[in-house]
């Protein structure tokens, strides 16, 4: 009797333990995910890595903030037992908003199957688009508590698009696709948020350092950077705008852009307004004009008339600080001798650039660390480029201006939170602790 009671207790204890551990295993729901980002020294593209397929392989991808979805080369070396093409008329095709349906005679193989729907992956570096099969496969990334990477979690049917190998031309060496963070149904932020039921928020923190890694977080903060800064705190918020006309290479009528636009109303340099044609700062009904944020442009691009007014104002403000101009160097028109330029925590002491947003008290201030490119020989160049006289978008804020700034995109409220330079807070985007704590 006593024995059997003991037995019984032990048994129930064991089953409780087993049940608890299997529950913990299956019910682990990450609050956020984390990806490392490095800058490729020869192309200035920002690269991340995810694991995909069965068995899992590491896939290197170019980060495309405004990209529509994940696309990878399926033509070369795509081996997976869990690859699943999206059948025409399936829920996946409608979620992906794919109207195109077709057969592929060279298959069956990943990227080439009958009766599947297709989309148009964009190489936004070379502005090349082509058709590709919509598919699903396992994607695995590391979760995070905001301080370190934690255990890996998988999405078993992550939707992506297959591309032919030629679409990789122009991408950094080793990259086999692009990670689109745009606000489409199948962009990475939306798929991760729905797979793990977390807030439709993500943040990017790019590093220009050749040794350190920047970071992308999916989900809400904390976003902890050493030593002990939560970069999700103290952000300045501005509305995100939707461009009514798609900016993709191929799109159908009525499709909106999935890129991130903000409302720059004016620009000030050392507190003096630059005279610009404000019509160019608005997005018109054809989708032209406005300001977007891009990770595929290494430097900010300005429409010609804005570029001229902006550089003239900067040259004047620099002269007022006794900074002398020198000839153009390495593709930059506006360069200065660094001799009279002081050093500050936020880079060289040059005129500040303010992008004025929804009101005069809300602005994105760009300091020397994000405006000046050190080209050597005591020469600093203004890291902004002339986009020509009628670009689709008047201002494209590029990678160099984003480095060591944290940007948090909230898709549910259509709001951007930005930190301005983290160097002020004595940290950088290369300060996430990538040592796993599991
Ligand atoms: C696709 O369908 C065509 C006929 O429409 C057939 O000839 C071909 O074998 C099929 N290919 C595959 C991979 O099933
Ligand atoms: C301002 O830009 C708009 C759009 O390009 C153009 O139509 C208009 O003529 C410009 N205005 C001036 C004063 O240049
Ligand atoms: C610039 O140089 C002039 C002449 O050397 C000097 O008088 C002036 O104070 C300097 N201004 C600044 C801002 O350093
Ligand atoms: C980084 O995280 C690891 C794991 O939690 C920890 O042991 C280490 O002390 C951290 N590094 C710093 C510099 O805080």
Short mmCIF file of C-alpha atoms and ligand atoms in Angstrom, two decimals:
data_model
loop_
_atom_site.label_atom_id
_atom_site.label_comp_id
_atom_site.label_asym_id
_atom_site.label_seq_id
_atom_site.Cartn_x
_atom_site.Cartn_y
_atom_site.Cartn_z
CA UNK A 1 0.00 0.00 0.00
CA UNK A 2 2.70 2.44 1.13
CA UNK A 3 4.86 1.30 -1.74
CA UNK A 4 2.16 1.75 -4.32
CA UNK A 5 1.32 5.20 -2.98
CA UNK A 6 4.95 6.22 -3.29
CA UNK A 7 5.01 4.78 -6.76
CA UNK A 8 1.92 6.67 -7.62
CA UNK A 9 3.35 9.96 -6.30
CA UNK A 10 6.57 9.44 -8.15
CA UNK A 11 4.66 8.70 -11.30
CA UNK A 12 2.53 11.78 -11.01
CA UNK A 13 5.58 13.90 -10.17
CA UNK A 14 7.33 12.53 -13.24
CA UNK A 15 4.40 13.16 -15.52
CA UNK A 16 4.06 16.69 -14.13
CA UNK A 17 7.72 17.34 -14.82
CA UNK A 18 7.50 15.86 -18.29
CA UNK A 19 4.37 17.79 -19.07
CA UNK A 20 5.86 21.02 -17.76
CA UNK A 21 9.00 20.61 -19.80
CA UNK A 22 7.16 19.74 -22.99
CA UNK A 23 4.86 22.69 -22.41
CA UNK A 24 7.84 25.00 -21.98
CA UNK A 25 9.34 23.58 -25.16
CA UNK A 26 6.29 24.04 -27.32
CA UNK A 27 4.90 27.19 -25.76
CA UNK A 28 8.13 29.20 -25.84
CA UNK A 29 7.03 32.37 -27.48
CA UNK A 30 9.74 34.94 -28.14
CA UNK A 31 8.97 38.59 -27.40
CA UNK A 32 11.45 39.72 -30.00
CA UNK A 33 13.96 38.44 -32.53
CA UNK A 34 17.42 39.67 -33.39
CA UNK A 35 19.56 39.64 -36.54
CA UNK A 36 23.16 40.82 -36.94
CA UNK A 37 24.00 43.36 -39.67
CA UNK A 38 27.42 44.01 -41.15
CA UNK A 39 28.48 46.58 -43.72
CA UNK A 40 30.20 45.24 -46.83
CA UNK A 41 33.36 47.28 -47.28
CA UNK A 42 33.38 47.25 -51.07
CA UNK A 43 29.70 47.80 -51.94
CA UNK A 44 28.58 49.59 -48.73
CA UNK A 45 25.60 47.24 -48.64
CA UNK A 46 24.29 46.10 -45.27
CA UNK A 47 24.21 42.33 -44.91
CA UNK A 48 22.36 40.05 -42.54
CA UNK A 49 22.15 36.29 -42.11
CA UNK A 50 19.24 33.99 -41.46
CA UNK A 51 18.94 30.22 -41.43
CA UNK A 52 16.57 28.64 -43.94
CA UNK A 53 15.57 25.20 -45.36
CA UNK A 54 15.83 21.61 -44.11
CA UNK A 55 18.57 20.93 -43.20
CA UNK A 56 19.11 24.56 -42.16
CA UNK A 57 21.74 26.53 -44.03
CA UNK A 58 22.96 30.07 -43.35
CA UNK A 59 21.80 32.49 -46.02
CA UNK A 60 23.47 35.89 -46.43
CA UNK A 61 21.08 38.63 -47.53
CA UNK A 62 21.28 42.32 -48.42
CA UNK A 63 19.07 44.32 -46.05
CA UNK A 64 16.46 46.25 -48.01
CA UNK A 65 14.42 48.42 -45.65
CA UNK A 66 11.81 49.20 -48.29
CA UNK A 67 11.94 45.76 -49.94
CA UNK A 68 8.71 43.86 -50.51
CA UNK A 69 9.67 40.43 -49.20
CA UNK A 70 12.47 37.92 -48.76
CA UNK A 71 13.82 36.68 -52.07
CA UNK A 72 16.61 34.18 -52.56
CA UNK A 73 18.38 32.47 -55.43
CA UNK A 74 16.67 29.09 -55.86
CA UNK A 75 18.39 28.23 -59.13
CA UNK A 76 21.77 27.46 -57.64
CA UNK A 77 22.20 25.13 -54.68
CA UNK A 78 18.74 25.33 -53.13
CA UNK A 79 18.33 21.98 -51.37
CA UNK A 80 15.51 21.49 -48.89
CA UNK A 81 13.09 18.75 -47.96
CA UNK A 82 10.55 21.31 -46.71
CA UNK A 83 10.36 23.55 -49.79
CA UNK A 84 6.72 24.12 -50.68
CA UNK A 85 5.65 26.03 -53.80
CA UNK A 86 2.51 28.15 -53.44
CA UNK A 87 -0.27 26.56 -55.45
CA UNK A 88 -2.40 28.82 -57.62
CA UNK A 89 -5.48 30.02 -55.80
CA UNK A 90 -4.09 29.12 -52.36
CA UNK A 91 -4.33 31.31 -49.27
CA UNK A 92 -0.59 31.93 -49.57
CA UNK A 93 -0.97 33.37 -53.07
CA UNK A 94 -3.72 35.70 -51.93
CA UNK A 95 -1.79 36.79 -48.82
CA UNK A 96 1.18 37.47 -51.07
CA UNK A 97 -1.18 39.38 -53.45
CA UNK A 98 -0.01 37.36 -56.39
CA UNK A 99 -2.35 37.31 -59.34
CA UNK A 100 0.12 35.62 -61.65
CA UNK A 101 -0.24 31.88 -62.07
CA UNK A 102 1.82 29.57 -64.20
CA UNK A 103 3.63 26.40 -65.08
CA UNK A 104 7.33 25.74 -65.30
CA UNK A 105 8.54 23.00 -67.59
CA UNK A 106 12.12 22.60 -66.44
CA UNK A 107 11.05 21.25 -63.03
CA UNK A 108 9.95 20.14 -60.66
CA UNK A 109 12.55 21.82 -58.49
CA UNK A 110 12.66 24.83 -56.14
CA UNK A 111 11.72 27.87 -58.19
CA UNK A 112 10.20 25.80 -60.98
CA UNK A 113 6.93 24.00 -60.41
CA UNK A 114 3.61 23.72 -62.21
CA UNK A 115 0.49 25.47 -61.04
CA UNK A 116 2.23 27.97 -58.78
CA UNK A 117 1.77 31.70 -58.28
CA UNK A 118 4.54 34.18 -58.89
CA UNK A 119 5.74 37.65 -57.88
CA UNK A 120 8.46 39.99 -59.09
CA UNK A 121 11.55 40.06 -56.90
CA UNK A 122 13.47 43.34 -57.21
CA UNK A 123 17.18 43.79 -57.05
CA UNK A 124 16.86 47.35 -55.73
CA UNK A 125 20.62 47.94 -56.04
CA UNK A 126 20.68 47.49 -59.81
CA UNK A 127 16.96 48.18 -60.27
CA UNK A 128 16.33 44.87 -61.95
CA UNK A 129 13.15 42.86 -61.51
CA UNK A 130 12.14 39.46 -62.82
CA UNK A 131 9.49 36.83 -62.25
CA UNK A 132 9.83 34.25 -59.49
CA UNK A 133 7.86 31.47 -57.82
CA UNK A 134 6.21 32.18 -54.46
CA UNK A 135 7.12 29.48 -51.94
CA UNK A 136 7.33 28.57 -48.27
CA UNK A 137 10.12 27.02 -46.26
CA UNK A 138 11.51 26.90 -42.73
CA UNK A 139 13.23 30.05 -41.48
CA UNK A 140 15.10 30.07 -38.19
CA UNK A 141 16.37 33.12 -36.28
CA UNK A 142 17.46 33.87 -32.74
CA UNK A 143 15.05 35.25 -30.21
CA UNK A 144 16.14 37.95 -27.76
CA UNK A 145 15.24 39.34 -24.38
CA UNK A 146 16.59 42.65 -25.63
CA UNK A 147 20.04 42.12 -24.10
CA UNK A 148 21.50 39.04 -25.82
CA UNK A 149 20.48 36.55 -28.47
CA UNK A 150 18.52 33.67 -26.93
CA UNK A 151 17.34 30.36 -28.29
CA UNK A 152 16.59 29.99 -31.98
CA UNK A 153 12.98 29.92 -33.09
CA UNK A 154 11.55 28.75 -36.40
CA UNK A 155 8.76 29.74 -38.68
CA UNK A 156 7.94 26.52 -40.50
CA UNK A 157 6.19 28.07 -43.50
CA UNK A 158 7.88 31.39 -44.05
CA UNK A 159 6.75 32.91 -47.36
CA UNK A 160 9.43 34.06 -49.78
CA UNK A 161 10.05 34.38 -53.51
CA UNK A 162 12.49 32.38 -55.60
CA UNK A 163 14.74 34.22 -58.00
CA UNK A 164 17.07 33.13 -60.76
CA UNK A 165 20.81 33.41 -60.07
CA UNK A 166 21.30 36.37 -62.41
CA UNK A 167 19.26 38.59 -60.08
CA UNK A 168 22.18 38.45 -57.63
CA UNK A 169 24.36 40.53 -59.98
CA UNK A 170 25.37 43.69 -58.14
CA UNK A 171 24.85 42.28 -54.64
CA UNK A 172 27.78 42.02 -52.25
CA UNK A 173 29.91 38.94 -52.55
CA UNK A 174 28.35 36.02 -50.67
CA UNK A 175 24.81 37.43 -50.71
CA UNK A 176 22.20 35.10 -52.19
CA UNK A 177 19.15 37.32 -51.91
CA UNK A 178 17.58 40.32 -50.22
CA UNK A 179 15.69 40.67 -46.95
CA UNK A 180 12.73 43.00 -47.60
CA UNK A 181 11.60 44.84 -44.48
CA UNK A 182 8.87 46.79 -46.26
CA UNK A 183 5.33 47.00 -45.03
CA UNK A 184 3.78 44.33 -47.23
CA UNK A 185 1.82 41.34 -45.92
CA UNK A 186 4.81 39.13 -46.54
CA UNK A 187 7.62 41.49 -45.53
CA UNK A 188 9.83 40.10 -42.77
CA UNK A 189 8.39 42.37 -40.02
CA UNK A 190 4.78 41.32 -40.67
CA UNK A 191 5.52 37.61 -41.06
CA UNK A 192 7.57 37.46 -37.84
CA UNK A 193 5.02 39.51 -35.89
CA UNK A 194 2.19 37.23 -36.97
CA UNK A 195 4.13 34.00 -36.45
CA UNK A 196 4.93 34.90 -32.83
CA UNK A 197 2.02 37.26 -32.07
CA UNK A 198 4.17 40.20 -31.13
CA UNK A 199 3.77 43.88 -31.91
CA UNK A 200 4.19 44.81 -35.54
CA UNK A 201 7.30 46.79 -34.74
CA UNK A 202 10.91 46.43 -35.76
CA UNK A 203 14.05 48.46 -35.38
CA UNK A 204 17.25 48.87 -37.34
CA UNK A 205 20.53 50.08 -35.93
CA UNK A 206 23.22 50.10 -38.63
CA UNK A 207 26.90 50.25 -37.94
CA UNK A 208 29.52 51.62 -40.30
CA UNK A 209 32.25 49.87 -38.36
CA UNK A 210 34.19 47.26 -40.27
CA UNK A 211 34.66 45.16 -37.14
CA UNK A 212 31.40 45.61 -35.21
CA UNK A 213 27.96 44.29 -36.00
CA UNK A 214 24.86 46.43 -36.18
CA UNK A 215 21.50 44.93 -35.32
CA UNK A 216 17.89 44.51 -36.42
CA UNK A 217 15.22 43.75 -33.82
CA UNK A 218 11.78 42.40 -34.66
CA UNK A 219 9.23 43.11 -31.95
CA UNK A 220 9.24 45.74 -29.24
CA UNK A 221 12.08 46.89 -26.96
CA UNK A 222 14.04 46.84 -24.77
CA UNK A 223 16.87 47.14 -27.27
CA UNK A 224 19.88 47.09 -24.97
CA UNK A 225 23.25 48.37 -26.10
CA UNK A 226 26.40 48.22 -23.99
CA UNK A 227 26.91 49.72 -21.54
CA UNK A 228 23.39 49.66 -20.27
CA UNK A 229 21.55 51.88 -22.75
CA UNK A 230 18.04 50.91 -23.77
CA UNK A 231 17.91 52.43 -27.23
CA UNK A 232 14.12 51.96 -27.40
CA UNK A 233 13.78 54.72 -24.81
CA UNK A 234 13.86 58.45 -25.48
CA UNK A 235 12.92 58.20 -29.16
CA UNK A 236 11.44 61.09 -31.14
CA UNK A 237 8.31 60.11 -33.08
CA UNK A 238 7.07 61.15 -36.50
CA UNK A 239 4.31 59.77 -38.73
CA UNK A 240 5.15 57.39 -41.56
CA UNK A 241 3.41 58.16 -44.83
CA UNK A 242 2.17 55.79 -47.48
CA UNK A 243 3.04 56.60 -51.06
CA UNK A 244 -0.14 55.79 -53.05
CA UNK A 245 1.84 54.51 -56.04
CA UNK A 246 4.10 51.47 -55.77
CA UNK A 247 7.84 52.07 -56.06
CA UNK A 248 8.51 48.43 -57.00
CA UNK A 249 10.05 47.46 -60.35
CA UNK A 250 6.87 45.71 -61.46
CA UNK A 251 3.46 46.39 -59.94
CA UNK A 252 -0.20 46.44 -60.72
CA UNK A 253 -2.42 49.47 -60.89
CA UNK A 254 -3.60 50.75 -57.52
CA UNK A 255 -0.77 49.09 -55.61
CA UNK A 256 0.74 51.26 -52.88
CA UNK A 257 4.43 51.55 -52.10
CA UNK A 258 5.66 49.39 -49.20
CA UNK A 259 8.57 51.77 -48.55
CA UNK A 260 8.86 54.06 -45.54
CA UNK A 261 8.21 57.75 -46.20
CA UNK A 262 8.48 60.55 -43.65
CA UNK A 263 7.22 64.12 -43.80
CA UNK A 264 10.25 66.39 -44.06
CA UNK A 265 8.82 69.93 -44.21
CA UNK A 266 12.05 71.90 -44.42
CA UNK A 267 15.78 71.62 -43.87
CA UNK A 268 17.88 73.86 -41.63
CA UNK A 269 21.65 74.14 -41.57
CA UNK A 270 23.09 75.65 -38.40
CA UNK A 271 19.53 76.80 -37.67
CA UNK A 272 19.10 78.65 -40.96
CA UNK A 273 16.35 77.39 -43.28
CA UNK A 274 17.50 76.20 -46.71
CA UNK A 275 15.32 77.66 -49.44
CA UNK A 276 13.72 74.75 -51.24
CA UNK A 277 10.67 74.19 -53.42
CA UNK A 278 8.27 72.67 -50.91
CA UNK A 279 6.19 71.04 -53.66
CA UNK A 280 9.04 68.57 -54.05
CA UNK A 281 8.74 67.56 -50.41
CA UNK A 282 5.15 66.36 -50.84
CA UNK A 283 4.14 63.09 -52.43
CA UNK A 284 1.89 63.96 -55.36
CA UNK A 285 -0.96 61.84 -56.73
CA UNK A 286 1.42 60.10 -59.13
CA UNK A 287 3.60 59.06 -56.22
CA UNK A 288 6.41 61.50 -57.07
CA UNK A 289 8.25 63.59 -54.50
CA UNK A 290 8.54 63.21 -50.75
CA UNK A 291 11.22 61.72 -48.49
CA UNK A 292 11.94 58.05 -47.92
CA UNK A 293 14.44 56.07 -45.90
CA UNK A 294 16.61 53.53 -47.70
CA UNK A 295 19.32 51.06 -46.76
CA UNK A 296 20.28 50.33 -50.37
CA UNK A 297 21.63 53.83 -51.04
CA UNK A 298 24.95 54.37 -49.28
CA UNK A 299 24.47 58.17 -49.08
CA UNK A 300 21.46 60.48 -49.02
CA UNK A 301 20.25 61.52 -52.47
CA UNK A 302 18.73 64.95 -53.08
CA UNK A 303 16.84 66.18 -56.14
CA UNK A 304 19.08 68.68 -58.04
CA UNK A 305 17.48 71.95 -56.93
CA UNK A 306 17.42 70.77 -53.31
CA UNK A 307 20.99 69.52 -53.62
CA UNK A 308 22.21 72.91 -54.90
CA UNK A 309 20.45 74.93 -52.21
CA UNK A 310 21.52 72.47 -49.54
CA UNK A 311 25.20 72.34 -50.49
CA UNK A 312 25.37 76.15 -50.94
CA UNK A 313 23.90 76.66 -47.48
CA UNK A 314 26.29 74.11 -46.00
CA UNK A 315 29.34 75.71 -47.69
CA UNK A 316 28.26 79.11 -46.32
CA UNK A 317 27.73 77.79 -42.81
CA UNK A 318 31.09 76.00 -42.94
CA UNK A 319 32.81 79.20 -44.07
CA UNK A 320 31.24 81.01 -41.12
CA UNK A 321 33.00 78.44 -38.93
CA UNK A 322 36.28 79.11 -40.75
CA UNK A 323 36.24 75.69 -42.37
CA UNK A 324 37.90 75.96 -45.76
CA UNK A 325 36.67 74.24 -48.86
CA UNK A 326 38.94 72.09 -51.00
CA UNK A 327 38.44 70.38 -54.37
CA UNK A 328 36.07 67.49 -54.88
CA UNK A 329 37.32 64.00 -54.06
CA UNK A 330 36.15 60.44 -54.80
CA UNK A 331 32.79 61.34 -56.24
CA UNK A 332 31.92 63.91 -53.57
CA UNK A 333 31.44 67.49 -54.81
CA UNK A 334 31.68 69.29 -51.49
CA UNK A 335 34.84 68.72 -49.46
CA UNK A 336 36.67 70.63 -46.74
CA UNK A 337 40.02 70.67 -45.10
CA UNK A 338 39.73 69.13 -41.67
CA UNK A 339 42.43 71.43 -40.30
CA UNK A 340 40.05 73.93 -38.68
CA UNK A 341 37.48 71.30 -37.74
CA UNK A 342 37.16 70.41 -34.07
CA UNK A 343 36.25 66.97 -32.73
CA UNK A 344 33.10 66.25 -30.77
CA UNK A 345 31.46 63.14 -29.37
CA UNK A 346 29.17 63.16 -32.42
CA UNK A 347 31.95 63.53 -34.98
CA UNK A 348 33.64 66.49 -36.66
CA UNK A 349 32.35 69.90 -35.53
CA UNK A 350 30.66 70.96 -38.77
CA UNK A 351 27.33 72.75 -39.35
CA UNK A 352 24.37 70.72 -38.05
CA UNK A 353 21.71 69.59 -40.51
CA UNK A 354 18.12 69.44 -39.25
CA UNK A 355 15.35 67.68 -41.13
CA UNK A 356 12.29 69.49 -39.80
CA UNK A 357 9.32 67.15 -39.48
CA UNK A 358 5.71 67.66 -38.40
CA UNK A 359 6.46 70.83 -36.44
CA UNK A 360 9.45 73.11 -35.91
CA UNK A 361 10.19 71.43 -32.59
CA UNK A 362 10.38 67.94 -34.11
CA UNK A 363 13.50 67.41 -36.16
CA UNK A 364 16.07 64.80 -37.05
CA UNK A 365 19.46 66.39 -36.36
CA UNK A 366 22.40 65.10 -38.39
CA UNK A 367 25.82 65.70 -36.84
CA UNK A 368 29.31 65.44 -38.34
CA UNK A 369 29.59 61.69 -37.74
CA UNK A 370 26.65 61.18 -40.14
CA UNK A 371 27.27 64.07 -42.54
CA UNK A 372 31.02 64.00 -43.18
CA UNK A 373 32.95 61.23 -44.90
CA UNK A 374 36.65 61.08 -44.05
CA UNK A 375 38.37 60.52 -47.40
CA UNK A 376 41.89 60.75 -45.95
CA UNK A 377 44.63 63.39 -46.32
CA UNK A 378 42.83 65.70 -43.86
CA UNK A 379 39.84 66.00 -46.15
CA UNK A 380 36.20 65.60 -45.10
CA UNK A 381 33.45 65.44 -47.71
CA UNK A 382 29.74 66.07 -47.35
CA UNK A 383 28.14 62.61 -47.70
CA UNK A 384 25.14 63.67 -49.78
CA UNK A 385 24.68 63.15 -53.51
CA UNK A 386 22.87 64.81 -56.38
CA UNK A 387 19.96 62.61 -57.52
CA UNK A 388 19.37 64.46 -60.80
CA UNK A 389 16.53 66.75 -61.78
CA UNK A 390 13.48 64.53 -61.67
CA UNK A 391 13.97 61.55 -59.40
CA UNK A 392 10.90 59.61 -58.33
CA UNK A 393 11.51 60.57 -54.67
CA UNK A 394 13.02 64.00 -53.87
CA UNK A 395 14.97 62.96 -50.76
CA UNK A 396 16.23 59.44 -50.13
CA UNK A 397 17.89 59.22 -46.73
CA UNK A 398 20.74 56.74 -47.19
CA UNK A 399 22.76 54.35 -45.08
CA UNK A 400 25.59 56.64 -43.98
CA UNK A 401 23.09 59.05 -42.43
CA UNK A 402 21.39 56.16 -40.58
CA UNK A 403 24.47 54.65 -38.94
CA UNK A 404 24.57 54.72 -35.13
CA UNK A 405 20.98 55.94 -35.09
CA UNK A 406 18.24 53.58 -33.96
CA UNK A 407 15.09 53.67 -36.06
CA UNK A 408 11.98 51.90 -34.83
CA UNK A 409 9.14 51.32 -37.27
CA UNK A 410 5.68 50.74 -35.83
CA UNK A 411 3.51 49.37 -38.61
CA UNK A 412 0.34 49.28 -36.52
CA UNK A 413 0.40 53.00 -35.77
CA UNK A 414 2.43 53.98 -38.86
CA UNK A 415 4.99 55.80 -36.77
CA UNK A 416 8.76 56.10 -36.90
CA UNK A 417 10.71 56.49 -33.67
CA UNK A 418 14.28 57.71 -34.10
CA UNK A 419 17.09 58.24 -31.65
CA UNK A 420 19.31 60.75 -33.48
CA UNK A 421 22.98 59.95 -32.92
CA UNK A 422 23.55 57.31 -30.24
CA UNK A 423 27.09 58.66 -29.93
CA UNK A 424 25.57 61.35 -27.69
CA UNK A 425 24.55 58.59 -25.32
CA UNK A 426 28.05 57.14 -25.45
CA UNK A 427 27.01 54.01 -27.31
CA UNK A 428 26.89 52.81 -30.92
CA UNK A 429 24.88 50.39 -33.02
CA UNK A 430 27.84 47.97 -32.81
CA UNK A 431 27.25 47.61 -29.07
CA UNK A 432 24.61 44.90 -28.94
CA UNK A 433 25.98 41.94 -26.98
CA UNK A 434 25.84 39.12 -29.54
CA UNK A 435 27.04 36.51 -27.02
CA UNK A 436 24.11 34.13 -26.60
CA UNK A 437 22.77 33.76 -23.07
CA UNK A 438 21.42 30.23 -23.53
C1 LIG B 1 3.84 20.59 -66.00
O1 LIG B 1 2.75 20.45 -66.84
C2 LIG B 1 3.07 20.06 -68.18
C3 LIG B 1 1.78 20.02 -68.96
O2 LIG B 1 1.03 21.15 -68.77
C4 LIG B 1 3.76 18.73 -68.19
O3 LIG B 1 4.19 18.46 -69.49
C5 LIG B 1 4.97 18.79 -67.27
O4 LIG B 1 5.53 17.51 -67.16
C6 LIG B 1 4.57 19.27 -65.90
N1 LIG B 1 5.76 19.45 -65.13
C7 LIG B 1 5.83 19.05 -63.89
C8 LIG B 1 7.12 19.35 -63.20
O5 LIG B 1 4.92 18.50 -63.29
C1 LIG B 2 8.46 73.28 -57.68
O1 LIG B 2 8.46 71.91 -58.04
C2 LIG B 2 7.33 71.51 -58.77
C3 LIG B 2 7.40 70.01 -58.92
O2 LIG B 2 8.57 69.63 -59.60
C4 LIG B 2 7.30 72.26 -60.09
O3 LIG B 2 6.16 71.87 -60.81
C5 LIG B 2 7.28 73.76 -59.82
O4 LIG B 2 7.37 74.45 -61.04
C6 LIG B 2 8.44 74.14 -58.92
N1 LIG B 2 8.30 75.55 -58.52
C7 LIG B 2 9.28 76.41 -58.68
C8 LIG B 2 8.99 77.80 -58.18
O5 LIG B 2 10.35 76.12 -59.18
C1 LIG B 3 37.33 83.00 -38.18
O1 LIG B 3 38.55 83.61 -38.49
C2 LIG B 3 38.50 85.01 -38.31
C3 LIG B 3 39.81 85.62 -38.85
O2 LIG B 3 40.90 84.75 -38.59
C4 LIG B 3 38.29 85.32 -36.84
O3 LIG B 3 38.23 86.72 -36.63
C5 LIG B 3 36.97 84.68 -36.40
O4 LIG B 3 36.78 84.84 -35.01
C6 LIG B 3 36.96 83.21 -36.73
N1 LIG B 3 35.63 82.68 -36.49
C7 LIG B 3 35.38 81.50 -35.91
C8 LIG B 3 33.97 81.11 -35.77
O5 LIG B 3 36.29 80.80 -35.52
C1 LIG B 4 27.63 39.70 -22.88
O1 LIG B 4 26.71 38.70 -22.55
C2 LIG B 4 27.30 37.56 -21.93
C3 LIG B 4 26.20 36.50 -21.78
O2 LIG B 4 25.15 36.99 -21.02
C4 LIG B 4 27.89 37.97 -20.60
O3 LIG B 4 28.50 36.87 -20.01
C5 LIG B 4 28.92 39.08 -20.86
O4 LIG B 4 29.40 39.56 -19.63
C6 LIG B 4 28.29 40.22 -21.65
N1 LIG B 4 29.33 41.16 -22.02
C7 LIG B 4 29.36 42.40 -21.53
C8 LIG B 4 30.51 43.24 -22.01
O5 LIG B 4 28.53 42.82 -20.75
#
